[in-house]
Amino acid sequence: MAKSKEIKTIGVLTSGGDASGMNAAIRAVVRKAIANGKKVMGIQRGYAGLLNEEIAEMKSNDVSEIIQRGGTILRTARCEEFRHEEGQAQGAEICKKYGIDGIVVIGGDGSYRGAQALANHGVNTIGVPGTIDLDISCTDYTIGFDTAVNTAMEAIDKIRDTSSSHERCSIIEVMGRNAGYIALWCGVANGAENILLPEKYDYNEQAIIDDIIKSRKYGKTHHLIINAEGIGHSTSMARRIEAATGIETRATILGYMQRGGAPTCKDRYYASMMGAYAADLLCSGKSNRVVAYKAGEFVDYDIDEALAMTKTINEYEYQVAQVL
Ligand code: ADP
Ligand code: F6P
């Protein structure tokens, strides 16, 4: 476990899938740490860049003009070596070599496991939740989710226009390999007729087909199905639905457009607060913690406890989505 000692130099990296708002978090880490009298080192390409020693000092000017930009100026990567003890020990050695005695890791729960490993090797670490999937259990907010759902919602509104004009049925696949939060939120916000989530994988295609035929009889000119990536197979589903209903059915996979773009105000604001909070935690001697947003407040949890927490789709919200 990392020792609590005075921090002089803070490292920052982004890891796993990128998310709009990561730049706001980087900017806040850099500026708050500098305001607290610390030196900041930016690590490129997540844990891969750490192992390759892609490390350079960041000054306040280096984070100018980035709060409004999607993606991450530090780049991101996935790094198989870091899943193993040898890579983790090497990462900790490299931190020592560069005088980095505390690191802020901005990423998803996979990245948190890397952060936990670094802490176990004596590097003070703080995790900041960065993922569009909203699937980090300890927090009600993750950086990038708000931008991603707004991007998806706007795209789905457009698909709805053309779908209604042509009196078609539309299946729209949104991101979320293991989590259905984007699908649930878009399903409600776009007024979808059906919402298919990986957490509730019990959907009955025949029931959807019956529903489409029934709503067509009542005069509905479109039928929107929001399908999460974790269920997938939207194109073959569209073919089967069209064959069974006789109604033209199209599938659209929104894909990576959901991960990019200028962050919303909420993502800029929350990511800024979380980045600053992480820098402050390190400066006050804390380690092995993650920043979270819970019950209207920015808080922090022990990383081991945070990783042991579980979260799933709220049953009430899911039921409401079905009714509406
Ligand atoms: P995310 O952080 O978005 O969940 P990943 O699951 O791909 O994304 O994890 C990002 C990186 O974090 C991985 O490429 C790996 O370097 C590191 N990582 C993931 N799981 C572990 C683990 N169990 N132990 C150590 N490092 C891990
Ligand atoms: O960022 C989260 C996420 O978008 C998941 O929903 C998706 O399954 C995954 O990342 C895909 O990312 P990549 O193709 O970069 O591995």
mmCIF file of C-alpha atoms and ligand atoms in Angstrom:
data_model
loop_
_atom_site.group_PDB
_atom_site.id
_atom_site.type_symbol
_atom_site.label_atom_id
_atom_site.label_comp_id
_atom_site.label_asym_id
_atom_site.label_seq_id
_atom_site.Cartn_x
_atom_site.Cartn_y
_atom_site.Cartn_z
ATOM 1 C CA MET A 1 0.000 0.000 0.000
ATOM 2 C CA ALA A 2 1.218 3.509 -0.823
ATOM 3 C CA LYS A 3 2.731 5.473 2.053
ATOM 4 C CA SER A 4 1.340 8.853 2.916
ATOM 5 C CA LYS A 5 4.183 11.332 2.295
ATOM 6 C CA GLU A 6 4.443 14.844 0.996
ATOM 7 C CA ILE A 7 3.753 14.929 -2.705
ATOM 8 C CA LYS A 8 6.009 17.093 -4.855
ATOM 9 C CA THR A 9 5.190 15.856 -8.339
ATOM 10 C CA ILE A 10 1.847 14.650 -9.670
ATOM 11 C CA GLY A 11 1.423 12.566 -12.813
ATOM 12 C CA VAL A 12 -1.785 12.451 -14.842
ATOM 13 C CA LEU A 13 -2.913 9.964 -17.479
ATOM 14 C CA THR A 14 -6.065 8.949 -19.341
ATOM 15 C CA SER A 15 -6.755 5.262 -19.979
ATOM 16 C CA GLY A 16 -9.350 2.974 -21.590
ATOM 17 C CA GLY A 17 -12.086 4.368 -23.841
ATOM 18 C CA ASP A 18 -11.879 8.143 -24.285
ATOM 19 C CA ALA A 19 -14.734 10.336 -23.092
ATOM 20 C CA SER A 20 -15.666 13.977 -23.726
ATOM 21 C CA GLY A 21 -14.720 15.963 -20.665
ATOM 22 C CA MET A 22 -11.429 14.160 -20.062
ATOM 23 C CA ASN A 23 -9.634 17.311 -21.232
ATOM 24 C CA ALA A 24 -11.501 19.387 -18.665
ATOM 25 C CA ALA A 25 -10.374 16.930 -15.983
ATOM 26 C CA ILE A 26 -6.728 17.019 -17.161
ATOM 27 C CA ARG A 27 -6.819 20.824 -17.175
ATOM 28 C CA ALA A 28 -8.189 20.895 -13.643
ATOM 29 C CA VAL A 29 -5.596 18.414 -12.329
ATOM 30 C CA VAL A 30 -2.774 20.454 -13.863
ATOM 31 C CA ARG A 31 -3.982 23.868 -12.731
ATOM 32 C CA LYS A 32 -5.078 22.843 -9.227
ATOM 33 C CA ALA A 33 -1.840 20.959 -8.595
ATOM 34 C CA ILE A 34 0.211 23.935 -9.807
ATOM 35 C CA ALA A 35 -1.896 26.249 -7.624
ATOM 36 C CA ASN A 36 -1.030 23.934 -4.715
ATOM 37 C CA GLY A 37 2.679 24.361 -5.485
ATOM 38 C CA LYS A 38 3.236 20.984 -7.191
ATOM 39 C CA LYS A 39 4.952 20.023 -10.410
ATOM 40 C CA VAL A 40 2.823 18.094 -12.943
ATOM 41 C CA MET A 41 3.936 15.419 -15.396
ATOM 42 C CA GLY A 42 1.626 14.402 -18.249
ATOM 43 C CA ILE A 43 1.815 10.747 -19.242
ATOM 44 C CA GLN A 44 0.779 10.002 -22.843
ATOM 45 C CA ARG A 45 -1.241 6.930 -23.926
ATOM 46 C CA GLY A 46 -2.260 5.622 -20.509
ATOM 47 C CA TYR A 47 -0.318 2.769 -18.943
ATOM 48 C CA ALA A 48 1.307 1.967 -22.302
ATOM 49 C CA GLY A 49 2.859 5.450 -22.343
ATOM 50 C CA LEU A 50 3.947 5.064 -18.735
ATOM 51 C CA LEU A 51 5.850 1.875 -19.610
ATOM 52 C CA ASN A 52 7.298 3.575 -22.711
ATOM 53 C CA GLU A 53 8.267 6.601 -20.616
ATOM 54 C CA GLU A 54 6.204 9.033 -22.712
ATOM 55 C CA ILE A 55 6.324 11.546 -19.892
ATOM 56 C CA ALA A 56 6.749 15.328 -19.983
ATOM 57 C CA GLU A 57 6.154 18.225 -17.641
ATOM 58 C CA MET A 58 2.862 20.096 -18.088
ATOM 59 C CA LYS A 59 2.539 23.788 -17.351
ATOM 60 C CA SER A 60 -0.607 25.830 -17.051
ATOM 61 C CA ASN A 61 -0.308 26.954 -20.698
ATOM 62 C CA ASP A 62 -0.254 23.347 -21.905
ATOM 63 C CA VAL A 63 -3.891 22.988 -20.936
ATOM 64 C CA SER A 64 -5.103 26.225 -22.526
ATOM 65 C CA GLU A 65 -7.828 25.912 -25.157
ATOM 66 C CA ILE A 66 -8.714 22.315 -24.316
ATOM 67 C CA ILE A 67 -11.790 22.511 -22.064
ATOM 68 C CA GLN A 68 -14.085 22.677 -25.103
ATOM 69 C CA ARG A 69 -12.455 19.789 -26.970
ATOM 70 C CA GLY A 70 -13.600 16.169 -27.048
ATOM 71 C CA GLY A 71 -11.164 13.258 -26.746
ATOM 72 C CA THR A 72 -8.056 13.518 -24.598
ATOM 73 C CA ILE A 73 -4.942 15.571 -25.344
ATOM 74 C CA LEU A 74 -2.912 12.955 -23.449
ATOM 75 C CA ARG A 75 -4.229 10.242 -25.814
ATOM 76 C CA THR A 76 -5.407 6.948 -24.429
ATOM 77 C CA ALA A 77 -4.568 3.304 -24.897
ATOM 78 C CA ARG A 78 -5.181 -0.179 -23.658
ATOM 79 C CA CYS A 79 -2.128 -1.948 -22.277
ATOM 80 C CA GLU A 80 -2.065 -5.700 -21.797
ATOM 81 C CA GLU A 81 1.341 -5.634 -20.024
ATOM 82 C CA PHE A 82 -0.104 -3.536 -17.224
ATOM 83 C CA ARG A 83 -2.536 -6.306 -16.270
ATOM 84 C CA HIS A 84 0.453 -8.285 -15.030
ATOM 85 C CA GLU A 85 2.618 -7.888 -11.940
ATOM 86 C CA GLU A 86 5.797 -7.339 -13.937
ATOM 87 C CA GLY A 87 4.330 -4.431 -15.909
ATOM 88 C CA GLN A 88 2.864 -2.882 -12.772
ATOM 89 C CA ALA A 89 6.193 -3.082 -10.882
ATOM 90 C CA GLN A 90 7.941 -1.557 -13.903
ATOM 91 C CA GLY A 91 5.339 1.250 -13.977
ATOM 92 C CA ALA A 92 5.997 2.028 -10.308
ATOM 93 C CA GLU A 93 9.779 2.068 -10.938
ATOM 94 C CA ILE A 94 9.312 4.499 -13.835
ATOM 95 C CA CYS A 95 7.242 6.777 -11.592
ATOM 96 C CA LYS A 96 10.127 6.793 -9.093
ATOM 97 C CA LYS A 97 12.636 7.498 -11.878
ATOM 98 C CA TYR A 98 10.663 10.600 -12.934
ATOM 99 C CA GLY A 99 10.046 11.689 -9.347
ATOM 100 C CA ILE A 100 6.283 11.114 -9.722
ATOM 101 C CA ASP A 101 5.003 10.421 -6.243
ATOM 102 C CA GLY A 102 1.301 10.674 -6.994
ATOM 103 C CA ILE A 103 -0.788 9.830 -10.076
ATOM 104 C CA VAL A 104 -4.276 10.766 -11.182
ATOM 105 C CA VAL A 105 -5.754 8.058 -13.426
ATOM 106 C CA ILE A 106 -8.755 9.168 -15.480
ATOM 107 C CA GLY A 107 -10.594 6.150 -16.896
ATOM 108 C CA GLY A 108 -13.063 3.350 -16.339
ATOM 109 C CA ASP A 109 -13.061 0.488 -13.857
ATOM 110 C CA GLY A 110 -10.357 -1.409 -15.797
ATOM 111 C CA SER A 111 -8.121 1.628 -15.414
ATOM 112 C CA TYR A 112 -9.004 1.728 -11.703
ATOM 113 C CA ARG A 113 -7.561 -1.783 -11.346
ATOM 114 C CA GLY A 114 -4.312 -0.490 -12.811
ATOM 115 C CA ALA A 115 -4.426 2.438 -10.369
ATOM 116 C CA GLN A 116 -4.986 0.028 -7.479
ATOM 117 C CA ALA A 117 -1.929 -1.969 -8.604
ATOM 118 C CA LEU A 118 0.212 1.179 -8.733
ATOM 119 C CA ALA A 119 -0.900 2.112 -5.206
ATOM 120 C CA ASN A 120 0.066 -1.380 -4.043
ATOM 121 C CA HIS A 121 3.535 -0.691 -5.470
ATOM 122 C CA GLY A 122 3.939 2.478 -3.429
ATOM 123 C CA VAL A 123 2.732 5.179 -5.837
ATOM 124 C CA ASN A 124 -0.050 7.354 -4.433
ATOM 125 C CA THR A 125 -2.966 7.067 -6.829
ATOM 126 C CA ILE A 126 -6.377 8.622 -7.277
ATOM 127 C CA GLY A 127 -8.952 7.457 -9.839
ATOM 128 C CA VAL A 128 -11.321 9.815 -11.653
ATOM 129 C CA PRO A 129 -14.306 8.184 -13.407
ATOM 130 C CA GLY A 130 -14.034 8.644 -17.172
ATOM 131 C CA THR A 131 -16.330 6.536 -19.333
ATOM 132 C CA ILE A 132 -19.363 7.210 -21.486
ATOM 133 C CA ASP A 133 -20.931 3.984 -20.201
ATOM 134 C CA LEU A 134 -21.805 5.289 -16.677
ATOM 135 C CA ASP A 135 -20.915 1.831 -15.380
ATOM 136 C CA ILE A 136 -18.670 2.676 -12.436
ATOM 137 C CA SER A 137 -20.547 1.446 -9.396
ATOM 138 C CA CYS A 138 -19.507 3.986 -6.757
ATOM 139 C CA THR A 139 -20.616 7.084 -8.665
ATOM 140 C CA ASP A 140 -23.807 8.532 -10.139
ATOM 141 C CA TYR A 141 -21.787 10.487 -12.718
ATOM 142 C CA THR A 142 -18.959 9.507 -15.071
ATOM 143 C CA ILE A 143 -17.151 11.891 -17.390
ATOM 144 C CA GLY A 144 -18.509 11.718 -20.947
ATOM 145 C CA PHE A 145 -21.888 10.109 -20.328
ATOM 146 C CA ASP A 146 -23.805 13.366 -20.574
ATOM 147 C CA THR A 147 -22.173 14.338 -23.878
ATOM 148 C CA ALA A 148 -22.644 10.829 -25.287
ATOM 149 C CA VAL A 149 -26.355 10.601 -24.441
ATOM 150 C CA ASN A 150 -27.009 14.064 -25.819
ATOM 151 C CA THR A 151 -25.173 13.216 -29.046
ATOM 152 C CA ALA A 152 -27.086 9.948 -29.376
ATOM 153 C CA MET A 153 -30.403 11.623 -28.536
ATOM 154 C CA GLU A 154 -29.950 14.246 -31.261
ATOM 155 C CA ALA A 155 -28.999 11.589 -33.818
ATOM 156 C CA ILE A 156 -32.025 9.473 -32.864
ATOM 157 C CA ASP A 157 -34.365 12.494 -33.244
ATOM 158 C CA LYS A 158 -33.097 12.822 -36.813
ATOM 159 C CA ILE A 159 -33.619 9.147 -37.536
ATOM 160 C CA ARG A 160 -37.120 9.452 -36.139
ATOM 161 C CA ASP A 161 -37.977 12.203 -38.652
ATOM 162 C CA THR A 162 -37.084 10.087 -41.654
ATOM 163 C CA SER A 163 -38.515 6.943 -40.076
ATOM 164 C CA SER A 164 -41.909 8.647 -39.588
ATOM 165 C CA SER A 165 -41.901 10.097 -43.104
ATOM 166 C CA HIS A 166 -41.353 6.646 -44.584
ATOM 167 C CA GLU A 167 -43.581 4.934 -42.001
ATOM 168 C CA ARG A 168 -40.735 2.618 -41.145
ATOM 169 C CA CYS A 169 -39.606 0.814 -38.073
ATOM 170 C CA SER A 170 -36.098 1.801 -36.873
ATOM 171 C CA ILE A 171 -33.635 -0.051 -34.703
ATOM 172 C CA ILE A 172 -30.917 2.215 -33.380
ATOM 173 C CA GLU A 173 -27.917 0.647 -31.714
ATOM 174 C CA VAL A 174 -26.176 2.763 -29.095
ATOM 175 C CA MET A 175 -22.895 2.111 -27.260
ATOM 176 C CA GLY A 176 -22.642 0.088 -24.081
ATOM 177 C CA ARG A 177 -20.954 -3.281 -24.369
ATOM 178 C CA ASN A 178 -21.792 -4.306 -20.825
ATOM 179 C CA ALA A 179 -24.068 -1.531 -19.649
ATOM 180 C CA GLY A 180 -27.411 -0.233 -20.878
ATOM 181 C CA TYR A 181 -27.434 3.282 -19.386
ATOM 182 C CA ILE A 182 -27.074 5.074 -22.744
ATOM 183 C CA ALA A 183 -29.863 2.900 -24.191
ATOM 184 C CA LEU A 184 -32.136 3.507 -21.204
ATOM 185 C CA TRP A 185 -31.647 7.272 -21.157
ATOM 186 C CA CYS A 186 -32.055 7.622 -24.936
ATOM 187 C CA GLY A 187 -35.008 5.247 -24.875
ATOM 188 C CA VAL A 188 -36.813 7.554 -22.456
ATOM 189 C CA ALA A 189 -35.584 10.848 -23.948
ATOM 190 C CA ASN A 190 -36.412 9.817 -27.519
ATOM 191 C CA GLY A 191 -39.738 8.211 -26.654
ATOM 192 C CA ALA A 192 -38.747 4.808 -28.010
ATOM 193 C CA GLU A 193 -41.325 2.045 -28.222
ATOM 194 C CA ASN A 194 -38.831 -0.622 -27.105
ATOM 195 C CA ILE A 195 -35.561 -0.441 -25.158
ATOM 196 C CA LEU A 196 -33.230 -3.434 -25.160
ATOM 197 C CA LEU A 197 -30.601 -3.545 -22.404
ATOM 198 C CA PRO A 198 -27.863 -6.106 -21.734
ATOM 199 C CA GLU A 199 -28.798 -6.118 -18.025
ATOM 200 C CA LYS A 200 -32.348 -7.193 -18.915
ATOM 201 C CA TYR A 201 -31.579 -9.665 -21.629
ATOM 202 C CA ASP A 202 -34.898 -11.405 -21.680
ATOM 203 C CA TYR A 203 -36.469 -9.548 -24.561
ATOM 204 C CA ASN A 204 -38.955 -11.417 -26.587
ATOM 205 C CA GLU A 205 -38.707 -10.641 -30.303
ATOM 206 C CA GLN A 206 -42.194 -11.974 -30.949
ATOM 207 C CA ALA A 207 -43.596 -9.527 -28.357
ATOM 208 C CA ILE A 208 -41.820 -6.662 -30.179
ATOM 209 C CA ILE A 209 -43.271 -7.839 -33.504
ATOM 210 C CA ASP A 210 -46.791 -8.012 -31.991
ATOM 211 C CA ASP A 211 -46.280 -4.542 -30.533
ATOM 212 C CA ILE A 212 -45.265 -3.096 -33.910
ATOM 213 C CA ILE A 213 -48.309 -4.603 -35.652
ATOM 214 C CA LYS A 214 -50.637 -3.352 -32.893
ATOM 215 C CA SER A 215 -49.281 0.199 -32.830
ATOM 216 C CA ARG A 216 -49.474 0.386 -36.632
ATOM 217 C CA LYS A 217 -53.180 -0.480 -36.419
ATOM 218 C CA TYR A 218 -53.617 2.416 -33.984
ATOM 219 C CA GLY A 219 -52.086 4.778 -36.544
ATOM 220 C CA LYS A 220 -48.485 5.158 -35.290
ATOM 221 C CA THR A 221 -46.272 6.137 -38.215
ATOM 222 C CA HIS A 222 -43.010 4.943 -36.753
ATOM 223 C CA HIS A 223 -41.628 2.434 -34.278
ATOM 224 C CA LEU A 224 -38.321 3.160 -32.553
ATOM 225 C CA ILE A 225 -36.323 0.412 -30.923
ATOM 226 C CA ILE A 226 -33.201 1.436 -28.993
ATOM 227 C CA ASN A 227 -30.825 -1.489 -28.797
ATOM 228 C CA ALA A 228 -27.685 -1.495 -26.638
ATOM 229 C CA GLU A 229 -24.399 -2.617 -28.200
ATOM 230 C CA GLY A 230 -24.222 -5.380 -25.578
ATOM 231 C CA ILE A 231 -27.203 -7.055 -27.279
ATOM 232 C CA GLY A 232 -26.129 -6.065 -30.793
ATOM 233 C CA HIS A 233 -27.240 -7.890 -33.967
ATOM 234 C CA SER A 234 -29.395 -4.904 -34.973
ATOM 235 C CA THR A 235 -29.118 -5.592 -38.703
ATOM 236 C CA SER A 236 -30.298 -9.197 -38.500
ATOM 237 C CA MET A 237 -33.000 -8.185 -36.036
ATOM 238 C CA ALA A 238 -34.242 -5.607 -38.573
ATOM 239 C CA ARG A 239 -34.395 -8.264 -41.289
ATOM 240 C CA ARG A 240 -36.444 -10.614 -39.099
ATOM 241 C CA ILE A 241 -38.824 -7.859 -37.972
ATOM 242 C CA GLU A 242 -39.402 -6.707 -41.549
ATOM 243 C CA ALA A 243 -40.103 -10.286 -42.665
ATOM 244 C CA ALA A 244 -42.540 -10.865 -39.807
ATOM 245 C CA THR A 245 -44.406 -7.530 -39.949
ATOM 246 C CA GLY A 246 -44.181 -6.577 -43.606
ATOM 247 C CA ILE A 247 -43.125 -3.096 -42.401
ATOM 248 C CA GLU A 248 -39.871 -1.701 -43.786
ATOM 249 C CA THR A 249 -37.324 -1.861 -40.978
ATOM 250 C CA ARG A 250 -33.884 -0.236 -40.914
ATOM 251 C CA ALA A 251 -30.998 -0.586 -38.477
ATOM 252 C CA THR A 252 -28.588 2.250 -37.661
ATOM 253 C CA ILE A 253 -25.502 1.670 -35.548
ATOM 254 C CA LEU A 254 -24.461 5.034 -34.094
ATOM 255 C CA GLY A 255 -20.961 3.824 -33.149
ATOM 256 C CA TYR A 256 -17.997 6.009 -32.268
ATOM 257 C CA MET A 257 -19.707 9.342 -32.952
ATOM 258 C CA GLN A 258 -21.072 8.906 -29.416
ATOM 259 C CA ARG A 259 -17.588 9.092 -27.908
ATOM 260 C CA GLY A 260 -16.464 12.319 -29.546
ATOM 261 C CA GLY A 261 -17.547 15.923 -29.838
ATOM 262 C CA ALA A 262 -17.433 19.003 -27.650
ATOM 263 C CA PRO A 263 -18.340 18.149 -24.055
ATOM 264 C CA THR A 264 -21.622 19.443 -22.648
ATOM 265 C CA CYS A 265 -21.592 22.065 -19.905
ATOM 266 C CA LYS A 266 -22.258 19.341 -17.339
ATOM 267 C CA ASP A 267 -19.283 17.277 -18.513
ATOM 268 C CA ARG A 268 -17.005 20.334 -18.475
ATOM 269 C CA TYR A 269 -18.160 21.380 -15.013
ATOM 270 C CA TYR A 270 -18.208 17.992 -13.258
ATOM 271 C CA ALA A 271 -14.950 16.875 -14.888
ATOM 272 C CA SER A 272 -13.314 20.136 -13.754
ATOM 273 C CA MET A 273 -14.482 19.606 -10.180
ATOM 274 C CA MET A 274 -13.384 15.978 -10.155
ATOM 275 C CA GLY A 275 -9.924 16.743 -11.581
ATOM 276 C CA ALA A 276 -9.388 19.473 -8.988
ATOM 277 C CA TYR A 277 -10.680 17.203 -6.221
ATOM 278 C CA ALA A 278 -8.240 14.456 -7.265
ATOM 279 C CA ALA A 279 -5.282 16.881 -7.188
ATOM 280 C CA ASP A 280 -6.371 18.080 -3.730
ATOM 281 C CA LEU A 281 -6.660 14.503 -2.442
ATOM 282 C CA LEU A 282 -3.081 13.765 -3.500
ATOM 283 C CA CYS A 283 -1.842 17.057 -2.049
ATOM 284 C CA SER A 284 -3.446 16.218 1.286
ATOM 285 C CA GLY A 285 -1.560 12.908 1.405
ATOM 286 C CA LYS A 286 -4.409 10.622 0.308
ATOM 287 C CA SER A 287 -3.859 7.595 -1.894
ATOM 288 C CA ASN A 288 -5.743 4.572 -3.199
ATOM 289 C CA ARG A 289 -8.953 6.618 -3.510
ATOM 290 C CA VAL A 290 -11.412 7.334 -6.294
ATOM 291 C CA VAL A 291 -13.424 10.482 -6.826
ATOM 292 C CA ALA A 292 -17.198 10.047 -7.144
ATOM 293 C CA TYR A 293 -20.406 12.052 -7.344
ATOM 294 C CA LYS A 294 -22.977 10.725 -4.912
ATOM 295 C CA ALA A 295 -26.201 12.234 -3.548
ATOM 296 C CA GLY A 296 -25.418 15.655 -5.013
ATOM 297 C CA GLU A 297 -21.843 15.903 -3.753
ATOM 298 C CA PHE A 298 -18.303 15.197 -4.877
ATOM 299 C CA VAL A 299 -16.909 12.552 -2.536
ATOM 300 C CA ASP A 300 -14.126 9.954 -2.488
ATOM 301 C CA TYR A 301 -13.981 6.255 -1.704
ATOM 302 C CA ASP A 302 -11.277 3.742 -1.010
ATOM 303 C CA ILE A 303 -10.458 2.179 -4.388
ATOM 304 C CA ASP A 304 -10.753 -1.404 -3.057
ATOM 305 C CA GLU A 305 -14.219 -0.643 -1.674
ATOM 306 C CA ALA A 306 -15.213 1.165 -4.858
ATOM 307 C CA LEU A 307 -14.209 -1.792 -7.013
ATOM 308 C CA ALA A 308 -16.167 -4.181 -4.797
ATOM 309 C CA MET A 309 -19.392 -2.154 -5.210
ATOM 310 C CA THR A 310 -22.003 -3.229 -7.725
ATOM 311 C CA LYS A 311 -24.603 -1.261 -9.600
ATOM 312 C CA THR A 312 -27.329 -2.107 -12.009
ATOM 313 C CA ILE A 313 -30.184 -0.446 -13.851
ATOM 314 C CA ASN A 314 -32.689 0.983 -11.382
ATOM 315 C CA GLU A 315 -35.789 -1.214 -11.533
ATOM 316 C CA TYR A 316 -38.237 1.668 -11.070
ATOM 317 C CA GLU A 317 -36.631 3.677 -13.885
ATOM 318 C CA TYR A 318 -36.709 0.615 -16.132
ATOM 319 C CA GLN A 319 -40.399 0.016 -15.376
ATOM 320 C CA VAL A 320 -41.231 3.680 -16.066
ATOM 321 C CA ALA A 321 -39.363 3.452 -19.379
ATOM 322 C CA GLN A 322 -41.548 0.470 -20.338
ATOM 323 C CA VAL A 323 -44.770 2.306 -19.481
ATOM 324 C CA LEU A 324 -43.923 5.546 -21.274
HETATM 325 P P1 ADP B 1 -11.701 1.151 -18.899
HETATM 326 O O1 ADP B 1 -10.721 1.786 -17.987
HETATM 327 O O2 ADP B 1 -12.403 2.132 -19.770
HETATM 328 O O3 ADP B 1 -12.618 0.190 -18.168
HETATM 329 P P2 ADP B 1 -10.212 -1.140 -19.913
HETATM 330 O O4 ADP B 1 -10.998 -2.142 -19.164
HETATM 331 O O5 ADP B 1 -9.848 -1.431 -21.322
HETATM 332 O O6 ADP B 1 -10.892 0.284 -19.980
HETATM 333 O O7 ADP B 1 -8.876 -0.884 -19.079
HETATM 334 C C1 ADP B 1 -7.916 0.060 -19.500
HETATM 335 C C2 ADP B 1 -6.532 -0.409 -19.130
HETATM 336 O O8 ADP B 1 -6.443 -0.547 -17.707
HETATM 337 C C3 ADP B 1 -6.163 -1.780 -19.662
HETATM 338 O O9 ADP B 1 -5.698 -1.748 -20.999
HETATM 339 C C4 ADP B 1 -5.048 -2.175 -18.708
HETATM 340 O O10 ADP B 1 -3.834 -1.551 -19.053
HETATM 341 C C5 ADP B 1 -5.547 -1.606 -17.395
HETATM 342 N N1 ADP B 1 -6.243 -2.655 -16.654
HETATM 343 C C6 ADP B 1 -7.454 -3.185 -16.905
HETATM 344 N N2 ADP B 1 -7.749 -4.190 -16.051
HETATM 345 C C7 ADP B 1 -6.671 -4.301 -15.238
HETATM 346 C C8 ADP B 1 -6.338 -5.158 -14.131
HETATM 347 N N3 ADP B 1 -7.167 -6.107 -13.710
HETATM 348 N N4 ADP B 1 -5.140 -4.961 -13.524
HETATM 349 C C9 ADP B 1 -4.301 -3.997 -13.941
HETATM 350 N N5 ADP B 1 -4.540 -3.174 -14.969
HETATM 351 C C10 ADP B 1 -5.709 -3.307 -15.615
HETATM 352 O O1 F6P B 2 -16.103 3.802 -23.952
HETATM 353 C C1 F6P B 2 -16.954 2.747 -23.643
HETATM 354 C C2 F6P B 2 -17.199 1.940 -24.867
HETATM 355 O O2 F6P B 2 -17.671 2.850 -25.781
HETATM 356 C C3 F6P B 2 -18.146 0.784 -24.784
HETATM 357 O O3 F6P B 2 -19.498 1.096 -24.806
HETATM 358 C C4 F6P B 2 -17.728 -0.015 -25.969
HETATM 359 O O4 F6P B 2 -18.078 -1.327 -25.867
HETATM 360 C C5 F6P B 2 -16.254 0.163 -25.979
HETATM 361 O O5 F6P B 2 -16.002 1.401 -25.360
HETATM 362 C C6 F6P B 2 -15.656 0.073 -27.325
HETATM 363 O O6 F6P B 2 -14.419 0.694 -27.361
HETATM 364 P P1 F6P B 2 -13.228 0.231 -28.277
HETATM 365 O O7 F6P B 2 -13.808 -0.198 -29.572
HETATM 366 O O8 F6P B 2 -12.374 1.438 -28.347
HETATM 367 O O9 F6P B 2 -12.582 -0.926 -27.575
#
